[in-house]
Tab-separated table of C-alpha atoms in Angstrom:
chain	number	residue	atom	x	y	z
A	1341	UNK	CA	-7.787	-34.599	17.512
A	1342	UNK	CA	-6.427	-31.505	16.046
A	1343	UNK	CA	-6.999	-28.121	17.548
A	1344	UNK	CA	-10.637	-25.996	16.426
A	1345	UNK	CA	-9.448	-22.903	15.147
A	1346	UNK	CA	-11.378	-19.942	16.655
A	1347	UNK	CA	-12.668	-17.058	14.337
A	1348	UNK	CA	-14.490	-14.423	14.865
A	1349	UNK	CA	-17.501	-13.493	12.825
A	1350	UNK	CA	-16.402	-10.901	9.670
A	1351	UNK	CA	-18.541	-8.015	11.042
A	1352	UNK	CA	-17.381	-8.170	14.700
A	1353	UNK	CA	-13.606	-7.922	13.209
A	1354	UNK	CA	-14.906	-5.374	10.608
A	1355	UNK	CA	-16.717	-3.296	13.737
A	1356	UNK	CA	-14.099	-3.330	15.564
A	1357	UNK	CA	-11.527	-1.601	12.566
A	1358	UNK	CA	-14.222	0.514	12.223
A	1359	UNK	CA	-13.509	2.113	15.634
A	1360	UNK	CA	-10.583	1.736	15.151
A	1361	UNK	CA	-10.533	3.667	12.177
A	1362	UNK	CA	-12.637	6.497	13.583
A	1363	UNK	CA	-10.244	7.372	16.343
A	1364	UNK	CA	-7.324	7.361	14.808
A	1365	UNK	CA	-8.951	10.224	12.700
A	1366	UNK	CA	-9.414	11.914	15.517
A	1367	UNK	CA	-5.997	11.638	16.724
A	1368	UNK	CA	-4.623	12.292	13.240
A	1369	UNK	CA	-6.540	15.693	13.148
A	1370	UNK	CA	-5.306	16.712	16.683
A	1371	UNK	CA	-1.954	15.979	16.883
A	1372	UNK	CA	0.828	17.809	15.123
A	1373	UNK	CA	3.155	20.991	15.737
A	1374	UNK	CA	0.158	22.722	17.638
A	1375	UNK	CA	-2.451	19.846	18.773
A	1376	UNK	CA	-5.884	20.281	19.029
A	1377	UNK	CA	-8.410	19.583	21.658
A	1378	UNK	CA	-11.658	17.846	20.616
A	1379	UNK	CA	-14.026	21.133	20.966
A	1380	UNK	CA	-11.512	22.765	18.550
A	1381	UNK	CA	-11.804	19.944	16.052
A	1382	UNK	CA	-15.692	19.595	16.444
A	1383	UNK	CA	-15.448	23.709	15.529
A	1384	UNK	CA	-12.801	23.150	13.155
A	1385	UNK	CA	-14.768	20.578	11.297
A	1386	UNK	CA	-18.441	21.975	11.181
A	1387	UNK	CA	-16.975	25.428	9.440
A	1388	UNK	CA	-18.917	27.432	11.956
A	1389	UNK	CA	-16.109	30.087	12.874
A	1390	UNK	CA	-12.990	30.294	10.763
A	1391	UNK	CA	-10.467	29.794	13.216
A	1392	UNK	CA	-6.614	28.921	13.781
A	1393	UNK	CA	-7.847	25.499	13.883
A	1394	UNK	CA	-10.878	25.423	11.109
A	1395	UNK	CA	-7.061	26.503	8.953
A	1396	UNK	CA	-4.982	23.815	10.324
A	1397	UNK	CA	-7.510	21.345	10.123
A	1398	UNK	CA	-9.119	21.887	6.145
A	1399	UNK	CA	-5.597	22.834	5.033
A	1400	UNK	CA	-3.017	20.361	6.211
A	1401	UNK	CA	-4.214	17.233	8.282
A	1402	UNK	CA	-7.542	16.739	6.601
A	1403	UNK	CA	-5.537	16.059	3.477
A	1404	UNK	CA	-2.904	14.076	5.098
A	1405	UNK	CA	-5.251	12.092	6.851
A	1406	UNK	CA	-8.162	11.245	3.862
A	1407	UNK	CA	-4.306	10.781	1.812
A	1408	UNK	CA	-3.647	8.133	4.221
A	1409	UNK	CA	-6.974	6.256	4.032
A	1410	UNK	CA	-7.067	6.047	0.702
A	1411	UNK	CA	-3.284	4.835	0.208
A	1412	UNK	CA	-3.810	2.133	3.530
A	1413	UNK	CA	-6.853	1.095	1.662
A	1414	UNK	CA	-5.061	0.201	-1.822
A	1415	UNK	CA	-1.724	-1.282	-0.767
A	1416	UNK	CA	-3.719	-3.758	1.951
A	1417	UNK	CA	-6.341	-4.722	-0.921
A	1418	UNK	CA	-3.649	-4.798	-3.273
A	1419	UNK	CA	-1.679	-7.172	-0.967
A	1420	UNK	CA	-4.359	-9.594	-0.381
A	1421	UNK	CA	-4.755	-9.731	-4.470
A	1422	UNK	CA	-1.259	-10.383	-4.720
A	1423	UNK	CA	-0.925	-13.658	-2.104
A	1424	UNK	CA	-3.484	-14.612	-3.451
A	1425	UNK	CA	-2.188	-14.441	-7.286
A	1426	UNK	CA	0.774	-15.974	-6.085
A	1427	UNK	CA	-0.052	-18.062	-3.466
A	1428	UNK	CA	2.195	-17.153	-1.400
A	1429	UNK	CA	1.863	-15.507	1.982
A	1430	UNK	CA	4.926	-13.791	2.015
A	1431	UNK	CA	4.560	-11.511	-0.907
A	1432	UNK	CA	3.618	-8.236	-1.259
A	1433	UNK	CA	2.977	-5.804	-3.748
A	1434	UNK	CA	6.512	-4.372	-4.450
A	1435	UNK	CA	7.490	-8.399	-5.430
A	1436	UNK	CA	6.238	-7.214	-9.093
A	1437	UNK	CA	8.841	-4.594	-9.643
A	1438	UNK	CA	6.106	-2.223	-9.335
A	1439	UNK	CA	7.917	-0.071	-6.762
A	1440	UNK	CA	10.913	-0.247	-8.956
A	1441	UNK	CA	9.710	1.369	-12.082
A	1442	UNK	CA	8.308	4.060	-10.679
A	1443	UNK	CA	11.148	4.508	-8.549
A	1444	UNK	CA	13.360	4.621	-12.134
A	1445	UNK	CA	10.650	6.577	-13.350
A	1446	UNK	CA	10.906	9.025	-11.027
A	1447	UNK	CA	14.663	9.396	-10.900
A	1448	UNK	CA	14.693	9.603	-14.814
A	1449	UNK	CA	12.440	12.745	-14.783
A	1450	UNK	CA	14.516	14.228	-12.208
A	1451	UNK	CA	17.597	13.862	-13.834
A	1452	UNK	CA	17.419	14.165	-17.202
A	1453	UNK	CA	13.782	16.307	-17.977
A	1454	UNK	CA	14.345	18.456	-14.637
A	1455	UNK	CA	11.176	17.828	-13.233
A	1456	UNK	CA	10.048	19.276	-10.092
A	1457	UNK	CA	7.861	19.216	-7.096
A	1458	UNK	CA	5.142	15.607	-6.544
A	1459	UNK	CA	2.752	17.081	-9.165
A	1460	UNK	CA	5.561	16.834	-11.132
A	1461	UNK	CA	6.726	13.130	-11.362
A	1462	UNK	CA	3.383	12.119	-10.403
A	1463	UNK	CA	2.415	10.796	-14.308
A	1464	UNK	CA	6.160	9.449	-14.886
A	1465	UNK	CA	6.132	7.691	-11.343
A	1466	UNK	CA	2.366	5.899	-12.226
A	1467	UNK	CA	3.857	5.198	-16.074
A	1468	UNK	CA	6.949	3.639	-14.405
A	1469	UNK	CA	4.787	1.690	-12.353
A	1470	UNK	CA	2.891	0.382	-14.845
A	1471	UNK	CA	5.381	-0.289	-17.241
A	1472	UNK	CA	7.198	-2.363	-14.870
A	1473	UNK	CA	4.121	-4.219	-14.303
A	1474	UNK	CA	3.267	-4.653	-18.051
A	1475	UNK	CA	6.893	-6.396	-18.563
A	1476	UNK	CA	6.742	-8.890	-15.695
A	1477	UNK	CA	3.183	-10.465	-17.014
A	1478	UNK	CA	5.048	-10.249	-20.896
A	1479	UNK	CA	7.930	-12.412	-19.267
A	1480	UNK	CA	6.028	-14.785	-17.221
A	1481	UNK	CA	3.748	-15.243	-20.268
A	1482	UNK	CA	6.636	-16.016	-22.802
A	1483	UNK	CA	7.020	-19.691	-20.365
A	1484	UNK	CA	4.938	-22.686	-20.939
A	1485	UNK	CA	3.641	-22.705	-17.549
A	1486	UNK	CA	2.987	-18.716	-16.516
A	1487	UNK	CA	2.017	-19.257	-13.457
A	1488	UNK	CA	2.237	-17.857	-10.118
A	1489	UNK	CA	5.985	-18.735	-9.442
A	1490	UNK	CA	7.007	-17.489	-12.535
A	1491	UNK	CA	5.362	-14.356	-12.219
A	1492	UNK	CA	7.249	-13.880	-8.970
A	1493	UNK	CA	10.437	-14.649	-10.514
A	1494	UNK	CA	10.293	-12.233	-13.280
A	1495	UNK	CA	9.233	-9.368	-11.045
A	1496	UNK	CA	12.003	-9.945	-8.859
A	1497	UNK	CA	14.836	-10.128	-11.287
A	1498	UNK	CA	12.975	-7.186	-13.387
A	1499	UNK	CA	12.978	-5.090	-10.012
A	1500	UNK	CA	16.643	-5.870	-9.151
A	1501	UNK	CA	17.674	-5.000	-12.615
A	1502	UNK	CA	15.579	-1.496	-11.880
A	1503	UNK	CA	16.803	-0.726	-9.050
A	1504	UNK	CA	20.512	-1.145	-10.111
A	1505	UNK	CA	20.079	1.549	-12.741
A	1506	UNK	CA	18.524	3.569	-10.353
A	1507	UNK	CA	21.104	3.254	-7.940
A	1508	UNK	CA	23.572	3.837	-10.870
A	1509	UNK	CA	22.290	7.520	-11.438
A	1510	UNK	CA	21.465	8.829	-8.268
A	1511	UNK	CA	25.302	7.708	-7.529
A	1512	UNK	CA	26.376	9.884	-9.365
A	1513	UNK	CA	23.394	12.873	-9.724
A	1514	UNK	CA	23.832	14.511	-6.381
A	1515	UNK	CA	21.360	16.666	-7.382
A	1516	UNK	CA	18.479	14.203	-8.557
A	1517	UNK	CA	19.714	11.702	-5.016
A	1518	UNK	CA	18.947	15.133	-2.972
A	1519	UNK	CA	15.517	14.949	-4.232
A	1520	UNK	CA	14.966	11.572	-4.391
A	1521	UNK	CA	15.939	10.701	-0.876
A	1522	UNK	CA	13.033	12.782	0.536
A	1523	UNK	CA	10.428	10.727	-2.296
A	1524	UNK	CA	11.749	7.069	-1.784
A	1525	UNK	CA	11.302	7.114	2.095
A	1526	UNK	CA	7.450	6.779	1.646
A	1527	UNK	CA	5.699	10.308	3.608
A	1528	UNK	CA	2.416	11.801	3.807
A	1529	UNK	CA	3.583	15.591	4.509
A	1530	UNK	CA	3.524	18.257	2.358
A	1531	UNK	CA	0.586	16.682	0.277
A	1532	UNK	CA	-2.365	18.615	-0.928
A	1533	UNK	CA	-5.705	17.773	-1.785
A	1534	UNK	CA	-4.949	18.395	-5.260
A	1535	UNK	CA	-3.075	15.387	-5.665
A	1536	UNK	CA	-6.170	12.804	-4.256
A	1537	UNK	CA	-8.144	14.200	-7.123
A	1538	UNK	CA	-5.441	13.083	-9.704
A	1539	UNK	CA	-4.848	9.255	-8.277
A	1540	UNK	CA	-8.610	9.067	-7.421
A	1541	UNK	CA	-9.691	7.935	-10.509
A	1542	UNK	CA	-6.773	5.323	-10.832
A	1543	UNK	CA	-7.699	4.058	-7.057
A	1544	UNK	CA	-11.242	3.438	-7.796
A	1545	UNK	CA	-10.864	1.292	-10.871
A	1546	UNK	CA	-7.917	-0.367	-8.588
A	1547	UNK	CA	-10.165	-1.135	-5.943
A	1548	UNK	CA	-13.386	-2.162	-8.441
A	1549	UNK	CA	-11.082	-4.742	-10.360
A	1550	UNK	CA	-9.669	-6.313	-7.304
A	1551	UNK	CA	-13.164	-6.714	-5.323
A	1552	UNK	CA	-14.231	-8.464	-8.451
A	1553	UNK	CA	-11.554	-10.492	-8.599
A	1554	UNK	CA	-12.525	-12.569	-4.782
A	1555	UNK	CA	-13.885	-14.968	-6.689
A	1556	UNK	CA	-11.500	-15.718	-9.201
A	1557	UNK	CA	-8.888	-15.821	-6.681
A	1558	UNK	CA	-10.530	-18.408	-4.622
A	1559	UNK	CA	-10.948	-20.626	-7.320
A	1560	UNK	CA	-6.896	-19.886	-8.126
A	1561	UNK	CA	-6.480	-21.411	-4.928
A	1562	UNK	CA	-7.524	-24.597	-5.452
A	1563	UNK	CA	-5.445	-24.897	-8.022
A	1564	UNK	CA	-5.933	-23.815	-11.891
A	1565	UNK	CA	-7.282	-27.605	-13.516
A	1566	UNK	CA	-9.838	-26.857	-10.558
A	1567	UNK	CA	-10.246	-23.571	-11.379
A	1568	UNK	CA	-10.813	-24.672	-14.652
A	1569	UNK	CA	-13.630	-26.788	-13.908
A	1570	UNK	CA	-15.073	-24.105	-11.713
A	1571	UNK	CA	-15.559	-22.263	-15.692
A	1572	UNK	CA	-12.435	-19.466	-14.537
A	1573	UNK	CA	-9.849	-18.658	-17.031
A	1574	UNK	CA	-6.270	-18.511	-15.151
A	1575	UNK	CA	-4.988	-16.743	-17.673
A	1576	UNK	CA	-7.863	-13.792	-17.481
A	1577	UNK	CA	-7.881	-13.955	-13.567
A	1578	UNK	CA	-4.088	-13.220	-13.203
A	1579	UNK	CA	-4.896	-10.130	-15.694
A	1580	UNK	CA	-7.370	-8.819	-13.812
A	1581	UNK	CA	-5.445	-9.126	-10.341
A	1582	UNK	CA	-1.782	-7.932	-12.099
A	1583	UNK	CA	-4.248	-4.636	-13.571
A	1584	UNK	CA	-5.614	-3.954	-9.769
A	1585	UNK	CA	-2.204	-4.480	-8.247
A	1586	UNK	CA	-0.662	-1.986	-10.712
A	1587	UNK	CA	-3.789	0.520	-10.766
A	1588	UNK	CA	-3.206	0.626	-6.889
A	1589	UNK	CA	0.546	0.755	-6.352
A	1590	UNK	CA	1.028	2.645	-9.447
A	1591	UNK	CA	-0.957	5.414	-7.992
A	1592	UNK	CA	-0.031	5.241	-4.418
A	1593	UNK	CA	3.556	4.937	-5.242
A	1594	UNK	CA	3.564	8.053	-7.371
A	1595	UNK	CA	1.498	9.532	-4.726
A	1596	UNK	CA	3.700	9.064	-1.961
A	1597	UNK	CA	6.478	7.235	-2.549
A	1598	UNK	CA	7.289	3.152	-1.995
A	1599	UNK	CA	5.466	2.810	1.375
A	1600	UNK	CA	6.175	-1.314	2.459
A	1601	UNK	CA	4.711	-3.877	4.395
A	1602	UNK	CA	1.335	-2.376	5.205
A	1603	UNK	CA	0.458	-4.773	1.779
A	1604	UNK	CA	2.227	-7.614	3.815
A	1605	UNK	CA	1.283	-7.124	7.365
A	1606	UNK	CA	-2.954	-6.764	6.958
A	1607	UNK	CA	-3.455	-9.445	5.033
A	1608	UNK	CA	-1.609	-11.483	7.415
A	1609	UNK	CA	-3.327	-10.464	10.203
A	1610	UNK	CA	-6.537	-10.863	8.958
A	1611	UNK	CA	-5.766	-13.878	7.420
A	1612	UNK	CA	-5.337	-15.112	10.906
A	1613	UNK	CA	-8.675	-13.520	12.169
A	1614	UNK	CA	-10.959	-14.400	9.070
A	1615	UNK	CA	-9.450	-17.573	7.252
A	1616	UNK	CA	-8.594	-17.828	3.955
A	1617	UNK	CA	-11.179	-16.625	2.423
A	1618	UNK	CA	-10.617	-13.862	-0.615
A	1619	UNK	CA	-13.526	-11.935	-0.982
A	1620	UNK	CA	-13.347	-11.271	3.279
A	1621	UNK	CA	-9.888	-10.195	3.215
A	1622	UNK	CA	-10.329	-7.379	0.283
A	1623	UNK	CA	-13.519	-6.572	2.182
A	1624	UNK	CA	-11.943	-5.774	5.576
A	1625	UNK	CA	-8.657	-5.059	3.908
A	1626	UNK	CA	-10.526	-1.804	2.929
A	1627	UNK	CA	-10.241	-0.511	6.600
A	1628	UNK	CA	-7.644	-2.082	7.805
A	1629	UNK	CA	-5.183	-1.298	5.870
A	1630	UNK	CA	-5.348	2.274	6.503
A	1631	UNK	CA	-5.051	1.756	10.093
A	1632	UNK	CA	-2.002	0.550	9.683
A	1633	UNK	CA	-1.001	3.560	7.556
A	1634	UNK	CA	-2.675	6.377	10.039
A	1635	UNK	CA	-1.447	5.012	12.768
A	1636	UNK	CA	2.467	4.747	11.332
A	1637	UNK	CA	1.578	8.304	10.232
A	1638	UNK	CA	0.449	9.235	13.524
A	1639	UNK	CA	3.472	7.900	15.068
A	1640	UNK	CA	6.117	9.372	12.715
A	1641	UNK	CA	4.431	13.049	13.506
A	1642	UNK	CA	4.961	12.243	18.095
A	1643	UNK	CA	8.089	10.271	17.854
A	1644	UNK	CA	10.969	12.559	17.058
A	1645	UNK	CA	9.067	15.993	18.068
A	1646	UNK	CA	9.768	18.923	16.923
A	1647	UNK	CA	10.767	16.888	13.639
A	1648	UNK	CA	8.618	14.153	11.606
A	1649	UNK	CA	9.172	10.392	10.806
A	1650	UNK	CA	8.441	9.506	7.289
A	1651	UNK	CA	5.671	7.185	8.021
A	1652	UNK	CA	7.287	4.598	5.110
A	1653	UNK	CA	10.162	4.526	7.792
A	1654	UNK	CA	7.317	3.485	10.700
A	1655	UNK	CA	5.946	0.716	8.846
A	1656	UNK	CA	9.483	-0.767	7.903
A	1657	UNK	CA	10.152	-1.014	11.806
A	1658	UNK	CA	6.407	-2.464	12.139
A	1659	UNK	CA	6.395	-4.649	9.309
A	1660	UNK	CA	10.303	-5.875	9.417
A	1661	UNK	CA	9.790	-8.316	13.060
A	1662	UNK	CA	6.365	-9.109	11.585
A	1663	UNK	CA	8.274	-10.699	8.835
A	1664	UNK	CA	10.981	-12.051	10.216
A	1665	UNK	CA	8.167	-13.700	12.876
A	1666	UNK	CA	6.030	-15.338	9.594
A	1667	UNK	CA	9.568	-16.354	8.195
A	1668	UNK	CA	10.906	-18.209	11.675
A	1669	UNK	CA	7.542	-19.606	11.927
A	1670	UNK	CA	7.037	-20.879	8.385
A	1671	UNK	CA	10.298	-22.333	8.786
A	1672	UNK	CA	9.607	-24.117	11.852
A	1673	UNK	CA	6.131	-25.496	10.143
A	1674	UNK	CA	8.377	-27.073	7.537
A	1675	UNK	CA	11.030	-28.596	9.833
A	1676	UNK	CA	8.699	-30.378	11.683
């Protein structure tokens, strides 16, 4: 008799991240170049006395830290959309070539238009983005079967191809590299409000489109002649997901750079937790994910003190063994 899988009910795992959640705000608002104790946060927070800390608080961590939720929240739910799409476990967002584009994006309006500054390349980084994404469903639609392993295919050799040219002019634009470096490592610093109210907008629809698409994506998974039968158009349901994946990296990308893994790493571990399920995993995916993003902030601001670590450097070294783990162990599935 085969082993009974164990899994916890979806609120006691969504309680849990919850908590979580909650206390890594608190950490997030505390610690930095001068940390806070949890009477000066309560005062900071309430508005009662503008202090030192009221400052610190309102004008650089709350940002950072509602910047982080947001961005944990759409690459997680966008990860879950795209294994699911794909059907693969191993994929993640930037598979599409969405990171690419607005990685070329980016470096074009550096280099040759002289832009300046996150406000800046913002619009060029989430056009990039979305560009790149618009191509890879055109070339996995112009083959007889379009489905998910041909979609996977064209965004990898689409986001080589990008990345080449980007590597091209940055080699030799030691101006546009300077500023790039500092974009492409994924950070959360230096980020105002400001920007939250121009990829809001882009994040909601994201998120809207790929809670709607649980469904669809279940039914994907059975195969498309059963998804068929189930009355779901493959065609429209990869649509749907590929506009949610590039709504949400699109914007967090040109937000704050190609952050990795957190859109591999949640879904994985919830995956174990909650099954296979697709309309649990966006669900919990929603707080999740940024844990996984506050906390890799968290620990970019306490590891190298005075300095930072760009917290798209943290979740490489998180998410790099978790991969290599799911690879060994895949592999060892198959060989047996």
């Amino acid at each position: 008799m085969g082993k009974i899988a164990f899994r916890p009910h979806t609120g006691v795992v969504l309680l849990i991240c919850l908590v979580l959640l909650v206390t890594l705000i608190l950490v997030s608002l505390a610690v930095g170049t001068r940390e806070l104790t949890l009477e000066e946060i309560i005062t900071g927070l309430t508005g009662q006395k503008r202090t030192v800390a009221s400052i610190i608080i309102w004008r650089m961590r709350m940002p950072r830290t509602v910047l982080a939720i947001v961005v944990g929240a759409a690459l997680a739910v966008a990860g879950v959309v795209m294994q699911g799409l794909t059907r693969n476990p191993l994929a993640e967002p930037g598979i599409l070539g969405v990171n690419a584009g607005a990685s070329l994006a980016v470096v074009l309006s550096l280099s040759v238009l002289g832009v300046g500054g996150v406000g800046g390349y913002l619009w060029f980084a989430f056009a990039g983005a979305a560009l790149a994404a618009g191509l890879v469903h055109l070339m996995a639609r112009r083959s007889a079967d379009a489905g998910p392993a041909r979609l996977v295919l064209a965004g990898v050799a689409l986001g080589a191809s990008l990345r080449a040219i980007t590597g091209t002019i940055t080699m030799y634009d030691s101006k546009t590299f300077d500023s790039y470096r500092f974009w492409v490592l994924g950070s959360l610093a230096r980020r105002d409000a400001g920007l939250l109210v121009w990829i809001g907008p882009f994040l909601a629809v994201g998120l809207v489109l790929a809670l709607a698409s649980g469904l669809t994506l279940n039914a994907l998974a059975l195969g498309e002649e059963q998804a068929r039968a189930l009355g779901v158009s493959p065609a429209r349901a990869r649509a749907l997901a590929l506009a949610a994946i590039t709504l949400l990296c699109g914007a967090s990308t040109a937000a704050v750079g190609p952050i990795s893994f957190v859109g591999l790493v949640v879904p994985q571990v919830l995956r174990l937790a909650l099954g296979a399920d697709q309309r649990k995993l966006l669900a919990v995916s929603l707080v999740a994910g940024p844990i996984l993003l506050l906390g890799a902030d968290i620990l970019g601001r306490v590891l190298i003190v005075p300095a930072e670590m760009e917290a798209g450097v943290v979740t490489a070294f998180i998410g790099g063994p978790v991969l290599l783990a799911m690879v060994v162990r895949r592999m060892g599935v198959r060989t047996r």
